[in-house]
C-alpha cells in the first residue's frame, strides 16, 4: 500500500506521458549481454557492449543486477546486487550505483566518487518544449555520517556525450532529489524545458553548489535505479509545478565567510606609544586567534585621551607599536589590518575622568568582514600613494595569489597603479600571473584577449566602479580622498562612440566569422562579443553575427539573453517593434519611469521569453 501512495502523490497535477515516446533505449535495463561476473566492475569498452546503449562515465562502475544470475558461494555476502534486500522495480533487472565519500579522484584534488551511467537520447530535446524525466529509485540505509549524500542523487543533461577522465564528481544542481525515502521503491521525476539542444543523459551523484559528505570512513553507500524514461509532457494542468529551464550547470561562487573571532584592546600610558606587559599579553592572546584564522582581516583603531597635542600622530604611533609587535613576535602580517588613527575623535569613554581617559589611551582590534584580498589590495595602493614601489610589488604579488582568477585582470586596468606599470616587474610578475590565470581555458590566449577587450569596452561605462571596489573602502574616511577615485575619460560623450567602433573592428580581428564558445574561453570573455556588438550602431554587424550567436545558444555555448537583446536591438535600430522586450526608451528626466520600445505582440512576449528560459516581464508598458 505504501508503494502505491508514494507513486500517486508524485503523479498529481500532470497528465500521464505514457502515450508519448520514451526517448531512452533500454531504460528498464532488461536487455543486456552475457554477465561473466555480476560483481565484477566492467570497464567502459566492455560495459557498452554488455548493456547498450548505456555507458560508464569514468567514475566508479555501476553493476547490472539480474535476478536470474546465480552468484558463486564466495561472493554471496559481498553486498553487491543483494536481492535479499531489494528486488527490481519491474522485470528482472536493475542498476546498482555506489557513492564512496572517502574516494579520491585520479588527480587527488577532490574527494567523493560516484558510479555514473549515461546514454544518448533517441533524439535531442527540442528547445522550448517541456519534458518529463522519471526514474524509480531505491536507496539502502546509510551510516549517519554519509546519509546526506542522498540529496545529491539525480540526473543531468548535456548537449553532447560527457567525458570524465579524472573520475571526479560531476557537477549539477538542477536535478537533485527533493524527497529522500529509504528502503522503498519510489518514483522521482523532473520537468525540464530545454533552452539548448540536450541529448545526453547521466545518472548518479552530483556535486552541486555544495558538496555531498566526504570523509575517510570508506563506506559503500548503495542505491538502485530502474525504469528510466524521458517523454514529452503535453498536458500540464497544475501551474504551480516547477518546470526547470535548463541548458548547463553554472556553479555559483560561494561567499567565503570567515569564522567570527574575538579581537582585543590594549592600553597605553599618557602621551606614550610603548607597549606595556599587559598590552603585550593581550596581543599574544589575539595573535593565537589570528594565526588560527589566516584569511581573516582586521581593523585596528588607535585613540588618545584629550591631554597634550599631536593626537592623530600619537594614535598612529600606537597602532605601529601593536603591528610591529604582532609581526616581529608572532609573524602576523601588517597587510591583514586596516589602520585608523582617530586621535580624540569617537572616544570610547568621556575624557572628564581618569578612568575614561585610560579607556581612550588604547589600540582596539576588531575583525572586519571582508575578503582578505580586498584588504591586501588597499595596502598595495597605500604603498603606491606613498611612493614605496618595492613594498607595493611585494604585496601585489601576495594579492595575485589570494584573489579569484576572474578578478586578477582588473589590476591591469587600474590607473592608480600607473606608477608601477613602467617597472620591469610589472610585465615579468603581474602581467605574467594574470595571463596564467587563463590557462584553465581551452583557448587561453583568445580568452585573455576577449576579456581585455571587454574591459576596454567598459571603460566608458561601469569599469571604474568595479575597479574602485577591488579594495576595502571606508566611506567616512575615503570619500573625501580623491586618490581612491578611478576615472578614465573626461569627455565620454565624444570619445566613447569612436572607441565603440574601434572595439568592433578589434573583435572582428579576434573572431572573424565565428562566435566564441563558453567551453573554450569562459563566460565573461564570451560576453565580450555580445557587449561589443551590442554597442555598435551598425545593424549590418548585428546581422552578421546574430545567426552565429543563435547557433551557439542552441548548443549551450552562449546565453539566450544575449541573443534576445541583439535581436531586439537590431529591430529597434530599424524602427520596428521588438520581440523579447529587452529594449527600453531612455527617460527624458530622472523621475520618468522606464518604458519599453513597442512590442510585436504584448500577449505573446512572455511566451517567447519562456521558450528561451528568460524570466517573464512583470510589467509591459
mmCIF file with all atom_site columns, C-alpha atoms in Angstrom, residues 438-589:
data_model
loop_
_atom_site.group_PDB
_atom_site.id
_atom_site.type_symbol
_atom_site.label_atom_id
_atom_site.label_alt_id
_atom_site.label_comp_id
_atom_site.label_asym_id
_atom_site.label_entity_id
_atom_site.label_seq_id
_atom_site.pdbx_PDB_ins_code
_atom_site.Cartn_x
_atom_site.Cartn_y
_atom_site.Cartn_z
_atom_site.occupancy
_atom_site.B_iso_or_equiv
_atom_site.pdbx_formal_charge
_atom_site.auth_seq_id
_atom_site.auth_comp_id
_atom_site.auth_asym_id
_atom_site.auth_atom_id
_atom_site.pdbx_PDB_model_num
ATOM 1   C CA . UNK A 1 438 ? 43.561 31.861 -18.139 1.00 0.00 ? 438 UNK A CA 1
ATOM 2   C CA . UNK A 1 439 ? 45.443 28.568 -18.513 1.00 0.00 ? 439 UNK A CA 1
ATOM 3   C CA . UNK A 1 440 ? 42.373 26.541 -17.497 1.00 0.00 ? 440 UNK A CA 1
ATOM 4   C CA . UNK A 1 441 ? 40.587 27.658 -20.685 1.00 0.00 ? 441 UNK A CA 1
ATOM 5   C CA . UNK A 1 442 ? 40.872 25.630 -23.883 1.00 0.00 ? 442 UNK A CA 1
ATOM 6   C CA . UNK A 1 443 ? 41.935 28.771 -25.736 1.00 0.00 ? 443 UNK A CA 1
ATOM 7   C CA . UNK A 1 444 ? 43.771 30.836 -23.087 1.00 0.00 ? 444 UNK A CA 1
ATOM 8   C CA . UNK A 1 445 ? 45.211 33.458 -25.447 1.00 0.00 ? 445 UNK A CA 1
ATOM 9   C CA . UNK A 1 446 ? 41.815 34.187 -27.023 1.00 0.00 ? 446 UNK A CA 1
ATOM 10  C CA . UNK A 1 447 ? 40.162 34.174 -23.599 1.00 0.00 ? 447 UNK A CA 1
ATOM 11  C CA . UNK A 1 448 ? 42.624 36.779 -22.285 1.00 0.00 ? 448 UNK A CA 1
ATOM 12  C CA . UNK A 1 449 ? 42.300 38.907 -25.423 1.00 0.00 ? 449 UNK A CA 1
ATOM 13  C CA . UNK A 1 450 ? 38.489 38.882 -25.302 1.00 0.00 ? 450 UNK A CA 1
ATOM 14  C CA . UNK A 1 451 ? 38.423 39.635 -21.586 1.00 0.00 ? 451 UNK A CA 1
ATOM 15  C CA . UNK A 1 452 ? 40.811 42.554 -22.109 1.00 0.00 ? 452 UNK A CA 1
ATOM 16  C CA . UNK A 1 453 ? 38.664 43.886 -24.953 1.00 0.00 ? 453 UNK A CA 1
ATOM 17  C CA . UNK A 1 454 ? 35.557 43.594 -22.803 1.00 0.00 ? 454 UNK A CA 1
ATOM 18  C CA . UNK A 1 455 ? 37.138 45.662 -20.050 1.00 0.00 ? 455 UNK A CA 1
ATOM 19  C CA . UNK A 1 456 ? 38.270 48.265 -22.584 1.00 0.00 ? 456 UNK A CA 1
ATOM 20  C CA . UNK A 1 457 ? 34.647 48.414 -23.735 1.00 0.00 ? 457 UNK A CA 1
ATOM 21  C CA . UNK A 1 458 ? 33.511 49.008 -20.153 1.00 0.00 ? 458 UNK A CA 1
ATOM 22  C CA . UNK A 1 459 ? 35.875 51.947 -19.577 1.00 0.00 ? 459 UNK A CA 1
ATOM 23  C CA . UNK A 1 460 ? 33.119 54.167 -20.972 1.00 0.00 ? 460 UNK A CA 1
ATOM 24  C CA . UNK A 1 461 ? 30.553 52.532 -18.716 1.00 0.00 ? 461 UNK A CA 1
ATOM 25  C CA . UNK A 1 462 ? 30.949 50.832 -15.335 1.00 0.00 ? 462 UNK A CA 1
ATOM 26  C CA . UNK A 1 463 ? 34.552 49.627 -15.161 1.00 0.00 ? 463 UNK A CA 1
ATOM 27  C CA . UNK A 1 464 ? 35.605 52.408 -12.795 1.00 0.00 ? 464 UNK A CA 1
ATOM 28  C CA . UNK A 1 465 ? 33.083 51.159 -10.212 1.00 0.00 ? 465 UNK A CA 1
ATOM 29  C CA . UNK A 1 466 ? 34.377 47.595 -10.415 1.00 0.00 ? 466 UNK A CA 1
ATOM 30  C CA . UNK A 1 467 ? 37.984 48.745 -10.035 1.00 0.00 ? 467 UNK A CA 1
ATOM 31  C CA . UNK A 1 468 ? 37.160 51.084 -7.157  1.00 0.00 ? 468 UNK A CA 1
ATOM 32  C CA . UNK A 1 469 ? 35.623 48.127 -5.306  1.00 0.00 ? 469 UNK A CA 1
ATOM 33  C CA . UNK A 1 470 ? 38.741 45.996 -5.518  1.00 0.00 ? 470 UNK A CA 1
ATOM 34  C CA . UNK A 1 471 ? 39.913 47.296 -2.154  1.00 0.00 ? 471 UNK A CA 1
ATOM 35  C CA . UNK A 1 472 ? 38.292 47.862 1.208   1.00 0.00 ? 472 UNK A CA 1
ATOM 36  C CA . UNK A 1 473 ? 36.583 51.243 1.089   1.00 0.00 ? 473 UNK A CA 1
ATOM 37  C CA . UNK A 1 474 ? 35.540 53.253 4.145   1.00 0.00 ? 474 UNK A CA 1
ATOM 38  C CA . UNK A 1 475 ? 33.091 55.928 3.090   1.00 0.00 ? 475 UNK A CA 1
ATOM 39  C CA . UNK A 1 476 ? 33.536 58.117 6.172   1.00 0.00 ? 476 UNK A CA 1
ATOM 40  C CA . UNK A 1 477 ? 37.313 58.465 5.633   1.00 0.00 ? 477 UNK A CA 1
ATOM 41  C CA . UNK A 1 478 ? 37.827 57.723 1.929   1.00 0.00 ? 478 UNK A CA 1
ATOM 42  C CA . UNK A 1 479 ? 35.022 59.720 0.306   1.00 0.00 ? 479 UNK A CA 1
ATOM 43  C CA . UNK A 1 480 ? 36.972 62.991 0.652   1.00 0.00 ? 480 UNK A CA 1
ATOM 44  C CA . UNK A 1 481 ? 40.260 61.494 -0.563  1.00 0.00 ? 481 UNK A CA 1
ATOM 45  C CA . UNK A 1 482 ? 40.357 61.672 -4.373  1.00 0.00 ? 482 UNK A CA 1
ATOM 46  C CA . UNK A 1 483 ? 43.253 59.200 -4.540  1.00 0.00 ? 483 UNK A CA 1
ATOM 47  C CA . UNK A 1 484 ? 40.737 56.354 -4.231  1.00 0.00 ? 484 UNK A CA 1
ATOM 48  C CA . UNK A 1 485 ? 38.694 57.509 -7.252  1.00 0.00 ? 485 UNK A CA 1
ATOM 49  C CA . UNK A 1 486 ? 39.059 55.855 -10.665 1.00 0.00 ? 486 UNK A CA 1
ATOM 50  C CA . UNK A 1 487 ? 38.391 57.819 -13.839 1.00 0.00 ? 487 UNK A CA 1
ATOM 51  C CA . UNK A 1 488 ? 39.328 57.050 -17.449 1.00 0.00 ? 488 UNK A CA 1
ATOM 52  C CA . UNK A 1 489 ? 37.991 59.869 -19.646 1.00 0.00 ? 489 UNK A CA 1
ATOM 53  C CA . UNK A 1 490 ? 36.865 63.413 -19.077 1.00 0.00 ? 490 UNK A CA 1
ATOM 54  C CA . UNK A 1 491 ? 34.608 63.566 -22.157 1.00 0.00 ? 491 UNK A CA 1
ATOM 55  C CA . UNK A 1 492 ? 32.836 60.238 -22.685 1.00 0.00 ? 492 UNK A CA 1
ATOM 56  C CA . UNK A 1 493 ? 30.122 61.638 -24.966 1.00 0.00 ? 493 UNK A CA 1
ATOM 57  C CA . UNK A 1 494 ? 32.667 62.415 -27.690 1.00 0.00 ? 494 UNK A CA 1
ATOM 58  C CA . UNK A 1 495 ? 35.237 59.670 -27.184 1.00 0.00 ? 495 UNK A CA 1
ATOM 59  C CA . UNK A 1 496 ? 33.143 56.589 -26.413 1.00 0.00 ? 496 UNK A CA 1
ATOM 60  C CA . UNK A 1 497 ? 31.304 56.249 -29.765 1.00 0.00 ? 497 UNK A CA 1
ATOM 61  C CA . UNK A 1 498 ? 34.699 56.375 -31.506 1.00 0.00 ? 498 UNK A CA 1
ATOM 62  C CA . UNK A 1 499 ? 36.067 53.731 -29.140 1.00 0.00 ? 499 UNK A CA 1
ATOM 63  C CA . UNK A 1 500 ? 32.990 51.515 -29.621 1.00 0.00 ? 500 UNK A CA 1
ATOM 64  C CA . UNK A 1 501 ? 33.568 51.323 -33.386 1.00 0.00 ? 501 UNK A CA 1
ATOM 65  C CA . UNK A 1 502 ? 37.255 50.582 -32.832 1.00 0.00 ? 502 UNK A CA 1
ATOM 66  C CA . UNK A 1 503 ? 36.269 47.755 -30.479 1.00 0.00 ? 503 UNK A CA 1
ATOM 67  C CA . UNK A 1 504 ? 34.038 46.214 -33.150 1.00 0.00 ? 504 UNK A CA 1
ATOM 68  C CA . UNK A 1 505 ? 36.988 46.072 -35.539 1.00 0.00 ? 505 UNK A CA 1
ATOM 69  C CA . UNK A 1 506 ? 39.176 44.590 -32.807 1.00 0.00 ? 506 UNK A CA 1
ATOM 70  C CA . UNK A 1 507 ? 36.540 41.920 -32.179 1.00 0.00 ? 507 UNK A CA 1
ATOM 71  C CA . UNK A 1 508 ? 36.348 41.056 -35.881 1.00 0.00 ? 508 UNK A CA 1
ATOM 72  C CA . UNK A 1 509 ? 40.137 40.686 -35.906 1.00 0.00 ? 509 UNK A CA 1
ATOM 73  C CA . UNK A 1 510 ? 39.897 38.252 -32.993 1.00 0.00 ? 510 UNK A CA 1
ATOM 74  C CA . UNK A 1 511 ? 36.941 36.042 -34.003 1.00 0.00 ? 511 UNK A CA 1
ATOM 75  C CA . UNK A 1 512 ? 36.438 36.616 -37.741 1.00 0.00 ? 512 UNK A CA 1
ATOM 76  C CA . UNK A 1 513 ? 33.210 34.979 -38.932 1.00 0.00 ? 513 UNK A CA 1
ATOM 77  C CA . UNK A 1 514 ? 32.750 32.989 -35.738 1.00 0.00 ? 514 UNK A CA 1
ATOM 78  C CA . UNK A 1 515 ? 31.380 33.394 -32.228 1.00 0.00 ? 515 UNK A CA 1
ATOM 79  C CA . UNK A 1 516 ? 33.340 32.340 -29.120 1.00 0.00 ? 516 UNK A CA 1
ATOM 80  C CA . UNK A 1 517 ? 32.263 29.313 -27.068 1.00 0.00 ? 517 UNK A CA 1
ATOM 81  C CA . UNK A 1 518 ? 31.828 29.333 -23.303 1.00 0.00 ? 518 UNK A CA 1
ATOM 82  C CA . UNK A 1 519 ? 33.524 25.926 -23.092 1.00 0.00 ? 519 UNK A CA 1
ATOM 83  C CA . UNK A 1 520 ? 36.617 27.288 -24.855 1.00 0.00 ? 520 UNK A CA 1
ATOM 84  C CA . UNK A 1 521 ? 37.101 30.792 -23.444 1.00 0.00 ? 521 UNK A CA 1
ATOM 85  C CA . UNK A 1 522 ? 34.783 31.127 -20.408 1.00 0.00 ? 522 UNK A CA 1
ATOM 86  C CA . UNK A 1 523 ? 31.596 33.053 -19.668 1.00 0.00 ? 523 UNK A CA 1
ATOM 87  C CA . UNK A 1 524 ? 32.885 36.607 -19.291 1.00 0.00 ? 524 UNK A CA 1
ATOM 88  C CA . UNK A 1 525 ? 35.126 36.554 -22.397 1.00 0.00 ? 525 UNK A CA 1
ATOM 89  C CA . UNK A 1 526 ? 32.171 35.163 -24.367 1.00 0.00 ? 526 UNK A CA 1
ATOM 90  C CA . UNK A 1 527 ? 30.045 38.028 -23.078 1.00 0.00 ? 527 UNK A CA 1
ATOM 91  C CA . UNK A 1 528 ? 32.599 40.457 -24.551 1.00 0.00 ? 528 UNK A CA 1
ATOM 92  C CA . UNK A 1 529 ? 31.485 39.564 -28.063 1.00 0.00 ? 529 UNK A CA 1
ATOM 93  C CA . UNK A 1 530 ? 27.886 40.373 -27.140 1.00 0.00 ? 530 UNK A CA 1
ATOM 94  C CA . UNK A 1 531 ? 28.781 43.669 -25.435 1.00 0.00 ? 531 UNK A CA 1
ATOM 95  C CA . UNK A 1 532 ? 30.949 44.925 -28.273 1.00 0.00 ? 532 UNK A CA 1
ATOM 96  C CA . UNK A 1 533 ? 28.392 44.054 -30.955 1.00 0.00 ? 533 UNK A CA 1
ATOM 97  C CA . UNK A 1 534 ? 25.537 45.495 -28.902 1.00 0.00 ? 534 UNK A CA 1
ATOM 98  C CA . UNK A 1 535 ? 27.320 48.835 -28.571 1.00 0.00 ? 535 UNK A CA 1
ATOM 99  C CA . UNK A 1 536 ? 27.611 49.395 -32.311 1.00 0.00 ? 536 UNK A CA 1
ATOM 100 C CA . UNK A 1 537 ? 25.017 51.311 -34.250 1.00 0.00 ? 537 UNK A CA 1
ATOM 101 C CA . UNK A 1 538 ? 25.843 49.341 -37.395 1.00 0.00 ? 538 UNK A CA 1
ATOM 102 C CA . UNK A 1 539 ? 22.983 46.866 -37.874 1.00 0.00 ? 539 UNK A CA 1
ATOM 103 C CA . UNK A 1 540 ? 24.999 45.094 -40.581 1.00 0.00 ? 540 UNK A CA 1
ATOM 104 C CA . UNK A 1 541 ? 27.395 43.918 -37.851 1.00 0.00 ? 541 UNK A CA 1
ATOM 105 C CA . UNK A 1 542 ? 24.476 42.617 -35.778 1.00 0.00 ? 542 UNK A CA 1
ATOM 106 C CA . UNK A 1 543 ? 23.001 40.849 -38.810 1.00 0.00 ? 543 UNK A CA 1
ATOM 107 C CA . UNK A 1 544 ? 26.391 39.292 -39.487 1.00 0.00 ? 544 UNK A CA 1
ATOM 108 C CA . UNK A 1 545 ? 26.783 37.785 -36.041 1.00 0.00 ? 545 UNK A CA 1
ATOM 109 C CA . UNK A 1 546 ? 23.205 37.093 -34.910 1.00 0.00 ? 546 UNK A CA 1
ATOM 110 C CA . UNK A 1 547 ? 22.875 33.674 -36.675 1.00 0.00 ? 547 UNK A CA 1
ATOM 111 C CA . UNK A 1 548 ? 26.256 32.592 -35.257 1.00 0.00 ? 548 UNK A CA 1
ATOM 112 C CA . UNK A 1 549 ? 25.163 33.624 -31.763 1.00 0.00 ? 549 UNK A CA 1
ATOM 113 C CA . UNK A 1 550 ? 21.914 31.683 -32.161 1.00 0.00 ? 550 UNK A CA 1
ATOM 114 C CA . UNK A 1 551 ? 23.835 28.545 -33.129 1.00 0.00 ? 551 UNK A CA 1
ATOM 115 C CA . UNK A 1 552 ? 25.987 28.901 -30.019 1.00 0.00 ? 552 UNK A CA 1
ATOM 116 C CA . UNK A 1 553 ? 22.892 29.347 -27.835 1.00 0.00 ? 553 UNK A CA 1
ATOM 117 C CA . UNK A 1 554 ? 21.316 26.204 -29.286 1.00 0.00 ? 554 UNK A CA 1
ATOM 118 C CA . UNK A 1 555 ? 24.499 24.305 -28.401 1.00 0.00 ? 555 UNK A CA 1
ATOM 119 C CA . UNK A 1 556 ? 24.617 25.725 -24.860 1.00 0.00 ? 556 UNK A CA 1
ATOM 120 C CA . UNK A 1 557 ? 27.709 27.777 -25.687 1.00 0.00 ? 557 UNK A CA 1
ATOM 121 C CA . UNK A 1 558 ? 26.183 31.258 -25.266 1.00 0.00 ? 558 UNK A CA 1
ATOM 122 C CA . UNK A 1 559 ? 23.389 32.984 -23.362 1.00 0.00 ? 559 UNK A CA 1
ATOM 123 C CA . UNK A 1 560 ? 19.912 33.379 -24.819 1.00 0.00 ? 560 UNK A CA 1
ATOM 124 C CA . UNK A 1 561 ? 19.532 36.774 -23.151 1.00 0.00 ? 561 UNK A CA 1
ATOM 125 C CA . UNK A 1 562 ? 22.354 37.975 -25.407 1.00 0.00 ? 562 UNK A CA 1
ATOM 126 C CA . UNK A 1 563 ? 20.550 36.667 -28.494 1.00 0.00 ? 563 UNK A CA 1
ATOM 127 C CA . UNK A 1 564 ? 17.250 38.221 -27.401 1.00 0.00 ? 564 UNK A CA 1
ATOM 128 C CA . UNK A 1 565 ? 18.909 41.570 -26.686 1.00 0.00 ? 565 UNK A CA 1
ATOM 129 C CA . UNK A 1 566 ? 20.744 41.741 -30.011 1.00 0.00 ? 566 UNK A CA 1
ATOM 130 C CA . UNK A 1 567 ? 17.615 40.647 -31.898 1.00 0.00 ? 567 UNK A CA 1
ATOM 131 C CA . UNK A 1 568 ? 15.565 43.394 -30.271 1.00 0.00 ? 568 UNK A CA 1
ATOM 132 C CA . UNK A 1 569 ? 18.293 45.986 -30.669 1.00 0.00 ? 569 UNK A CA 1
ATOM 133 C CA . UNK A 1 570 ? 18.522 45.316 -34.394 1.00 0.00 ? 570 UNK A CA 1
ATOM 134 C CA . UNK A 1 571 ? 14.742 45.707 -34.753 1.00 0.00 ? 571 UNK A CA 1
ATOM 135 C CA . UNK A 1 572 ? 14.660 48.927 -32.719 1.00 0.00 ? 572 UNK A CA 1
ATOM 136 C CA . UNK A 1 573 ? 17.560 50.372 -34.747 1.00 0.00 ? 573 UNK A CA 1
ATOM 137 C CA . UNK A 1 574 ? 15.439 49.731 -37.850 1.00 0.00 ? 574 UNK A CA 1
ATOM 138 C CA . UNK A 1 575 ? 12.381 51.380 -36.322 1.00 0.00 ? 575 UNK A CA 1
ATOM 139 C CA . UNK A 1 576 ? 10.499 48.068 -35.922 1.00 0.00 ? 576 UNK A CA 1
ATOM 140 C CA . UNK A 1 577 ? 8.726  46.575 -32.855 1.00 0.00 ? 577 UNK A CA 1
ATOM 141 C CA . UNK A 1 578 ? 10.882 44.323 -30.672 1.00 0.00 ? 578 UNK A CA 1
ATOM 142 C CA . UNK A 1 579 ? 10.080 40.658 -29.929 1.00 0.00 ? 579 UNK A CA 1
ATOM 143 C CA . UNK A 1 580 ? 11.504 39.860 -26.463 1.00 0.00 ? 580 UNK A CA 1
ATOM 144 C CA . UNK A 1 581 ? 11.066 43.136 -24.594 1.00 0.00 ? 581 UNK A CA 1
ATOM 145 C CA . UNK A 1 582 ? 14.708 43.863 -23.768 1.00 0.00 ? 582 UNK A CA 1
ATOM 146 C CA . UNK A 1 583 ? 14.910 47.438 -25.076 1.00 0.00 ? 583 UNK A CA 1
ATOM 147 C CA . UNK A 1 584 ? 13.751 50.450 -23.093 1.00 0.00 ? 584 UNK A CA 1
ATOM 148 C CA . UNK A 1 585 ? 13.377 54.043 -24.197 1.00 0.00 ? 585 UNK A CA 1
ATOM 149 C CA . UNK A 1 586 ? 15.795 56.419 -22.450 1.00 0.00 ? 586 UNK A CA 1
ATOM 150 C CA . UNK A 1 587 ? 13.920 58.531 -19.886 1.00 0.00 ? 587 UNK A CA 1
ATOM 151 C CA . UNK A 1 588 ? 13.700 62.265 -20.507 1.00 0.00 ? 588 UNK A CA 1
ATOM 152 C CA . UNK A 1 589 ? 14.132 63.005 -16.784 1.00 0.00 ? 589 UNK A CA 1
#
